[in-house]
Structure formats: structure tokens, C-alpha cells
């Protein structure tokens, strides 16, 4: 599948929804890919099932605080430099690149890399959403090493990280990203086509495009976009979603700390949700509590959407007074296994509440 300009707007919306508030502003990434297309480059997606087992896939991404990205917009050369440095370290050329997560700008950074280098992009990722830590990948959960990895900035600096495990890789590279100004661009989790098929969440780029398309067409046809989206999800790996709250944002507390956007949002409800919801944020929306009771919790998706337009709102764009609808969505089963919850379940974020699927929560 070759992407066109028409796909990009839908992709940006769908990636923001799946990103659960994190992953960076997808509008920036959309403009970067659009520029590549305007320059005559091609962006080609390949289904993971069509990969040869022995090909080399090198995922590329941005890491750091989404709030920093708003003031330090990338050129696109940074992630290309990281991929080239990792190729040099491995002594092999990549046949493909791929997202590490489907949220926000990280759905589009690999598209820019692929367009500039003439590499197809694998239609899959390692989070099925966005997470704040690099070890929180289905790749790593099921046995792929994130190291060696390359970290680059806009000035041409590049660091090579070789860590004993994926958590140590995250810890070391986060310090580098902070030194590079709070966000940096990476290549990591180099793997074979066989490993992609075994560990990645498939077809999430095309899913993001479809989500954006469903929302857009519903608006054009004067139907309820959120109801249309919830009706679409059962045909996907995400299977189930529901509205868990509606209201007005009355407070947003947010700071950039240790390379992350940390905070919470308070939402006063409107009928029939005549109470208050608090959403905790670490780049992404981690837990939603209504009057202290858990309504959804990581790794399930918690997406805050503009009630009037059904546009997903990223964490750095939350503002007082916004009328919002909070939607919870189940993640693929690959992300709910005991092995997966050991890596990106609630306890990994310091949350005391255990994981309970949204299907089981009243």
C-alpha cells in the first residue's frame, strides 16, 4: 500500500486516538511526511506477513517529552542518522523500518525515514498504543533485545547504547535524550522478519488510517463520530470500546520532569456523568478514576476526545474549559498476557490498582 496525502490526515487522527494522549503531536509528523510526498518521495507500507524471515527491520522513533517537541520540531534527518549509525554497528543494511509505537508523531517518524531512504515501512508496531518507556515493547516482552540502539539530535550528535537489558537501555538513553534537550531520535530493536511476525502487533498503521476515516466520514454524513468509532472497533484486534465519561476540563496539572510529561487532568461531569473524573498522565493517560473508582487502567486505552469534533486530544494540548468525551478501549490479547503485564501493567507505573480489563469494570 502506498500512502497519499489523503491518507495522512486520517492517519494523524487515528494515531492520536491510539496514542492515548502520548507519542507527540501527530500534526507535526503529518507535515513532515507531506513534505516528503511533495518532494516526490514514496511511502510504502508492507504487511508483516509478507516479510521474509531473514530480512533486517530497524524501527525508528522519537523519544522524550511531548511538551518539548512542540518547541523543538525535528527536520527528519535525526532519525535517519540513527538508523544509519545502527546499520554501521550491525554491519548490515536495513530492508525496512517500522514504528515502535502507533501513537502520535511516532506513527509518522518511520514514514519520513522510509521516504527519505527508499525503505518500505512495516505495517505494525511494538506497543499498539503509546507508552513512556522504551522497554515497554511487545518486541522486548517476547524476547527481542532493544540494544544496540542509536540516539541522535538535530546537531548531528549520535550516541550508541549497548545495555545489558531493555530496562537499562531505557535508563541510559533517557539520560542522553535529556542532555540532547528533552527529546531525541532513535533506532532500536533491530530484528528479523521472523521476529516481527512473532512479536509485533500487526496492521496498526492501516488501523490508524481506518479510525481517522471512520471519524471523518461520520462527521461528513452528520452521524455521531464516536458512536461510529465504537461500532467499528469490534472488527479489529481492539474489539471493544465504550464512553466512560463526558464533561468539562476544570484543571490540568502538567510538568516536564525526568524526560517525561507528568501530570493529571480533572474533568467535571455532565449528565449522566454528574461527578468528577481524574486522569493520571505520564506522557500517556494511565488511569481514569471516577470519584476514586477505577474506570479504565493501563494497558487498556484511555483517549480524551473533543466532544464537539471527536478529535483526540494529546496530553500537551489539554486545556481548561475543553468539553471532552473519555473513551476506553481494550488492547489486543498479546498485550494482556502475564508476561506483557510484567512489563507495562499498572505496577510498572507505580499504580497500586491491579489491571482489570474494561470489559470487567462496571
mmCIF file of C-alpha atoms in Angstrom, residues 26-221:
data_model
loop_
_atom_site.group_PDB
_atom_site.id
_atom_site.type_symbol
_atom_site.label_atom_id
_atom_site.label_comp_id
_atom_site.label_asym_id
_atom_site.label_seq_id
_atom_site.Cartn_x
_atom_site.Cartn_y
_atom_site.Cartn_z
ATOM 1 C CA UNK A 26 0.811 13.911 15.115
ATOM 2 C CA UNK A 27 0.171 17.127 13.178
ATOM 3 C CA UNK A 28 3.915 17.830 13.121
ATOM 4 C CA UNK A 29 4.640 14.346 11.776
ATOM 5 C CA UNK A 30 1.893 14.671 9.200
ATOM 6 C CA UNK A 31 3.501 17.828 7.789
ATOM 7 C CA UNK A 32 6.894 16.111 7.656
ATOM 8 C CA UNK A 33 5.532 13.182 5.641
ATOM 9 C CA UNK A 34 3.540 15.521 3.435
ATOM 10 C CA UNK A 35 6.738 17.405 2.604
ATOM 11 C CA UNK A 36 8.401 14.125 1.593
ATOM 12 C CA UNK A 37 5.496 13.329 -0.736
ATOM 13 C CA UNK A 38 5.627 16.840 -2.200
ATOM 14 C CA UNK A 39 9.318 16.262 -2.963
ATOM 15 C CA UNK A 40 8.447 13.130 -4.959
ATOM 16 C CA UNK A 41 9.309 10.504 -2.344
ATOM 17 C CA UNK A 42 7.137 7.421 -1.898
ATOM 18 C CA UNK A 43 5.796 5.992 1.351
ATOM 19 C CA UNK A 44 5.046 2.291 1.013
ATOM 20 C CA UNK A 45 3.555 0.085 3.721
ATOM 21 C CA UNK A 46 4.137 -3.665 3.766
ATOM 22 C CA UNK A 47 2.077 -6.215 5.663
ATOM 23 C CA UNK A 48 4.263 -8.027 8.241
ATOM 24 C CA UNK A 49 3.097 -11.409 6.949
ATOM 25 C CA UNK A 50 4.819 -10.609 3.630
ATOM 26 C CA UNK A 51 8.280 -10.180 5.206
ATOM 27 C CA UNK A 52 10.977 -12.734 4.515
ATOM 28 C CA UNK A 53 12.075 -14.388 7.731
ATOM 29 C CA UNK A 54 15.724 -13.347 7.433
ATOM 30 C CA UNK A 55 15.310 -9.682 6.410
ATOM 31 C CA UNK A 56 16.558 -6.909 8.734
ATOM 32 C CA UNK A 57 13.975 -4.495 10.166
ATOM 33 C CA UNK A 58 15.158 -1.428 12.148
ATOM 34 C CA UNK A 59 12.401 0.541 13.923
ATOM 35 C CA UNK A 60 12.803 4.323 14.285
ATOM 36 C CA UNK A 61 11.128 6.827 16.608
ATOM 37 C CA UNK A 62 11.243 9.942 18.759
ATOM 38 C CA UNK A 63 11.846 9.617 22.497
ATOM 39 C CA UNK A 64 11.336 12.262 25.168
ATOM 40 C CA UNK A 65 8.696 14.637 26.490
ATOM 41 C CA UNK A 66 5.905 15.561 24.037
ATOM 42 C CA UNK A 67 5.805 19.073 25.519
ATOM 43 C CA UNK A 68 9.410 19.635 24.372
ATOM 44 C CA UNK A 69 8.561 18.502 20.842
ATOM 45 C CA UNK A 70 6.181 21.442 20.484
ATOM 46 C CA UNK A 71 9.150 23.829 20.768
ATOM 47 C CA UNK A 72 11.852 21.689 19.126
ATOM 48 C CA UNK A 73 10.401 20.468 15.840
ATOM 49 C CA UNK A 74 12.549 17.873 14.019
ATOM 50 C CA UNK A 75 13.820 18.145 10.473
ATOM 51 C CA UNK A 76 13.569 14.402 9.833
ATOM 52 C CA UNK A 77 17.325 13.943 9.447
ATOM 53 C CA UNK A 78 17.740 12.936 13.089
ATOM 54 C CA UNK A 79 16.042 9.528 12.895
ATOM 55 C CA UNK A 80 17.713 8.836 9.543
ATOM 56 C CA UNK A 81 21.086 9.427 11.214
ATOM 57 C CA UNK A 82 20.214 6.974 13.992
ATOM 58 C CA UNK A 83 19.217 4.255 11.530
ATOM 59 C CA UNK A 84 22.428 4.742 9.540
ATOM 60 C CA UNK A 85 24.543 4.595 12.717
ATOM 61 C CA UNK A 86 22.856 1.383 13.830
ATOM 62 C CA UNK A 87 23.349 -0.153 10.373
ATOM 63 C CA UNK A 88 27.056 0.622 10.700
ATOM 64 C CA UNK A 89 27.197 -1.020 14.123
ATOM 65 C CA UNK A 90 25.375 -4.138 12.876
ATOM 66 C CA UNK A 91 27.300 -4.351 9.624
ATOM 67 C CA UNK A 92 24.055 -4.787 7.661
ATOM 68 C CA UNK A 93 21.662 -2.590 5.740
ATOM 69 C CA UNK A 94 18.037 -2.423 6.846
ATOM 70 C CA UNK A 95 15.462 -3.719 4.384
ATOM 71 C CA UNK A 96 12.602 -1.998 6.257
ATOM 72 C CA UNK A 97 11.865 0.405 9.061
ATOM 73 C CA UNK A 98 8.870 0.233 11.417
ATOM 74 C CA UNK A 99 7.196 2.167 14.269
ATOM 75 C CA UNK A 100 7.956 1.218 17.858
ATOM 76 C CA UNK A 101 4.540 2.638 18.820
ATOM 77 C CA UNK A 102 1.461 3.725 16.921
ATOM 78 C CA UNK A 103 0.782 6.890 18.932
ATOM 79 C CA UNK A 104 1.212 10.466 17.779
ATOM 80 C CA UNK A 105 4.327 11.524 15.892
ATOM 81 C CA UNK A 106 5.870 8.073 16.326
ATOM 82 C CA UNK A 107 3.420 6.729 13.787
ATOM 83 C CA UNK A 108 4.960 9.098 11.223
ATOM 84 C CA UNK A 109 8.701 9.282 12.034
ATOM 85 C CA UNK A 110 9.290 5.887 10.327
ATOM 86 C CA UNK A 111 7.328 7.117 7.308
ATOM 87 C CA UNK A 112 9.731 10.045 6.972
ATOM 88 C CA UNK A 113 12.734 7.730 7.347
ATOM 89 C CA UNK A 114 11.325 5.290 4.804
ATOM 90 C CA UNK A 115 10.505 8.047 2.333
ATOM 91 C CA UNK A 116 13.976 9.608 2.557
ATOM 92 C CA UNK A 117 15.854 6.320 2.323
ATOM 93 C CA UNK A 118 13.561 4.478 -0.083
ATOM 94 C CA UNK A 119 12.695 1.841 2.540
ATOM 95 C CA UNK A 120 9.223 0.299 2.856
ATOM 96 C CA UNK A 121 7.611 0.634 6.301
ATOM 97 C CA UNK A 122 6.271 -2.443 8.090
ATOM 98 C CA UNK A 123 2.590 -2.014 8.957
ATOM 99 C CA UNK A 124 2.982 -2.999 12.625
ATOM 100 C CA UNK A 125 4.406 -1.703 15.904
ATOM 101 C CA UNK A 126 5.515 -2.828 19.353
ATOM 102 C CA UNK A 127 3.048 -1.078 21.657
ATOM 103 C CA UNK A 128 -0.343 -0.999 19.958
ATOM 104 C CA UNK A 129 -0.670 2.431 21.577
ATOM 105 C CA UNK A 130 1.957 4.700 23.182
ATOM 106 C CA UNK A 131 3.950 4.030 26.363
ATOM 107 C CA UNK A 132 6.516 6.323 28.034
ATOM 108 C CA UNK A 133 9.340 3.784 28.479
ATOM 109 C CA UNK A 134 11.350 2.082 25.729
ATOM 110 C CA UNK A 135 11.359 -1.335 27.393
ATOM 111 C CA UNK A 136 7.563 -1.356 27.168
ATOM 112 C CA UNK A 137 7.515 -3.078 23.801
ATOM 113 C CA UNK A 138 5.900 -6.333 22.797
ATOM 114 C CA UNK A 139 9.214 -6.844 20.961
ATOM 115 C CA UNK A 140 11.028 -6.968 24.306
ATOM 116 C CA UNK A 141 8.256 -8.848 26.124
ATOM 117 C CA UNK A 142 8.659 -11.729 23.678
ATOM 118 C CA UNK A 143 12.439 -11.859 23.524
ATOM 119 C CA UNK A 144 13.891 -9.179 21.203
ATOM 120 C CA UNK A 145 16.741 -7.054 22.567
ATOM 121 C CA UNK A 146 16.453 -3.283 22.165
ATOM 122 C CA UNK A 147 20.242 -2.904 22.127
ATOM 123 C CA UNK A 148 22.317 -1.838 20.402
ATOM 124 C CA UNK A 149 20.435 1.411 19.822
ATOM 125 C CA UNK A 150 21.400 4.777 18.357
ATOM 126 C CA UNK A 151 20.243 8.162 19.717
ATOM 127 C CA UNK A 152 20.638 11.337 17.614
ATOM 128 C CA UNK A 153 19.795 15.019 17.898
ATOM 129 C CA UNK A 154 19.367 17.928 15.491
ATOM 130 C CA UNK A 155 23.031 18.983 15.764
ATOM 131 C CA UNK A 156 24.468 15.761 14.343
ATOM 132 C CA UNK A 157 25.445 14.205 17.683
ATOM 133 C CA UNK A 158 24.830 10.472 17.949
ATOM 134 C CA UNK A 159 25.245 8.124 20.918
ATOM 135 C CA UNK A 160 25.367 4.338 20.682
ATOM 136 C CA UNK A 161 23.797 2.499 23.624
ATOM 137 C CA UNK A 162 24.677 -1.136 24.372
ATOM 138 C CA UNK A 163 22.926 -2.205 27.554
ATOM 139 C CA UNK A 164 22.621 -5.457 29.480
ATOM 140 C CA UNK A 165 18.829 -5.450 29.181
ATOM 141 C CA UNK A 166 15.983 -3.337 27.831
ATOM 142 C CA UNK A 167 15.280 -1.511 31.101
ATOM 143 C CA UNK A 168 18.912 -0.464 31.376
ATOM 144 C CA UNK A 169 18.761 0.632 27.727
ATOM 145 C CA UNK A 170 15.823 2.904 28.599
ATOM 146 C CA UNK A 171 17.603 4.342 31.649
ATOM 147 C CA UNK A 172 20.810 5.131 29.776
ATOM 148 C CA UNK A 173 19.163 6.515 26.641
ATOM 149 C CA UNK A 174 16.770 8.692 28.690
ATOM 150 C CA UNK A 175 19.754 10.465 30.213
ATOM 151 C CA UNK A 176 21.165 11.034 26.722
ATOM 152 C CA UNK A 177 17.827 12.381 25.478
ATOM 153 C CA UNK A 178 17.654 14.805 28.406
ATOM 154 C CA UNK A 179 21.168 16.030 27.585
ATOM 155 C CA UNK A 180 20.036 16.477 23.984
ATOM 156 C CA UNK A 181 17.353 18.906 25.097
ATOM 157 C CA UNK A 182 14.491 16.709 26.300
ATOM 158 C CA UNK A 183 13.762 14.770 23.100
ATOM 159 C CA UNK A 184 15.888 12.811 20.648
ATOM 160 C CA UNK A 185 15.501 10.401 17.724
ATOM 161 C CA UNK A 186 16.324 6.734 17.898
ATOM 162 C CA UNK A 187 16.804 3.445 16.083
ATOM 163 C CA UNK A 188 16.460 0.306 18.224
ATOM 164 C CA UNK A 189 15.071 -3.244 18.458
ATOM 165 C CA UNK A 190 16.733 -4.329 15.208
ATOM 166 C CA UNK A 191 15.184 -7.695 14.354
ATOM 167 C CA UNK A 192 14.485 -10.252 11.666
ATOM 168 C CA UNK A 193 11.277 -10.579 9.703
ATOM 169 C CA UNK A 194 10.508 -13.750 11.649
ATOM 170 C CA UNK A 195 10.803 -11.840 14.927
ATOM 171 C CA UNK A 196 8.487 -9.116 13.623
ATOM 172 C CA UNK A 197 5.830 -11.715 12.816
ATOM 173 C CA UNK A 198 6.186 -13.275 16.266
ATOM 174 C CA UNK A 199 6.320 -10.164 18.460
ATOM 175 C CA UNK A 200 4.724 -7.159 16.707
ATOM 176 C CA UNK A 201 1.106 -6.002 16.770
ATOM 177 C CA UNK A 202 0.123 -6.228 13.105
ATOM 178 C CA UNK A 203 -1.512 -3.701 10.765
ATOM 179 C CA UNK A 204 -1.696 -0.815 13.227
ATOM 180 C CA UNK A 205 -0.753 1.873 10.697
ATOM 181 C CA UNK A 206 -3.633 0.909 8.432
ATOM 182 C CA UNK A 207 -5.842 0.638 11.522
ATOM 183 C CA UNK A 208 -4.980 4.235 12.469
ATOM 184 C CA UNK A 209 -5.896 5.335 8.947
ATOM 185 C CA UNK A 210 -9.212 3.497 9.184
ATOM 186 C CA UNK A 211 -10.017 5.065 12.570
ATOM 187 C CA UNK A 212 -9.400 8.532 11.157
ATOM 188 C CA UNK A 213 -11.508 7.680 8.130
ATOM 189 C CA UNK A 214 -14.403 6.386 10.258
ATOM 190 C CA UNK A 215 -14.442 9.580 12.337
ATOM 191 C CA UNK A 216 -14.171 11.831 9.257
ATOM 192 C CA UNK A 217 -16.910 10.104 7.271
ATOM 193 C CA UNK A 218 -19.275 10.123 10.238
ATOM 194 C CA UNK A 219 -18.834 13.887 10.564
ATOM 195 C CA UNK A 220 -19.382 14.365 6.837
ATOM 196 C CA UNK A 221 -22.563 12.304 6.996
#
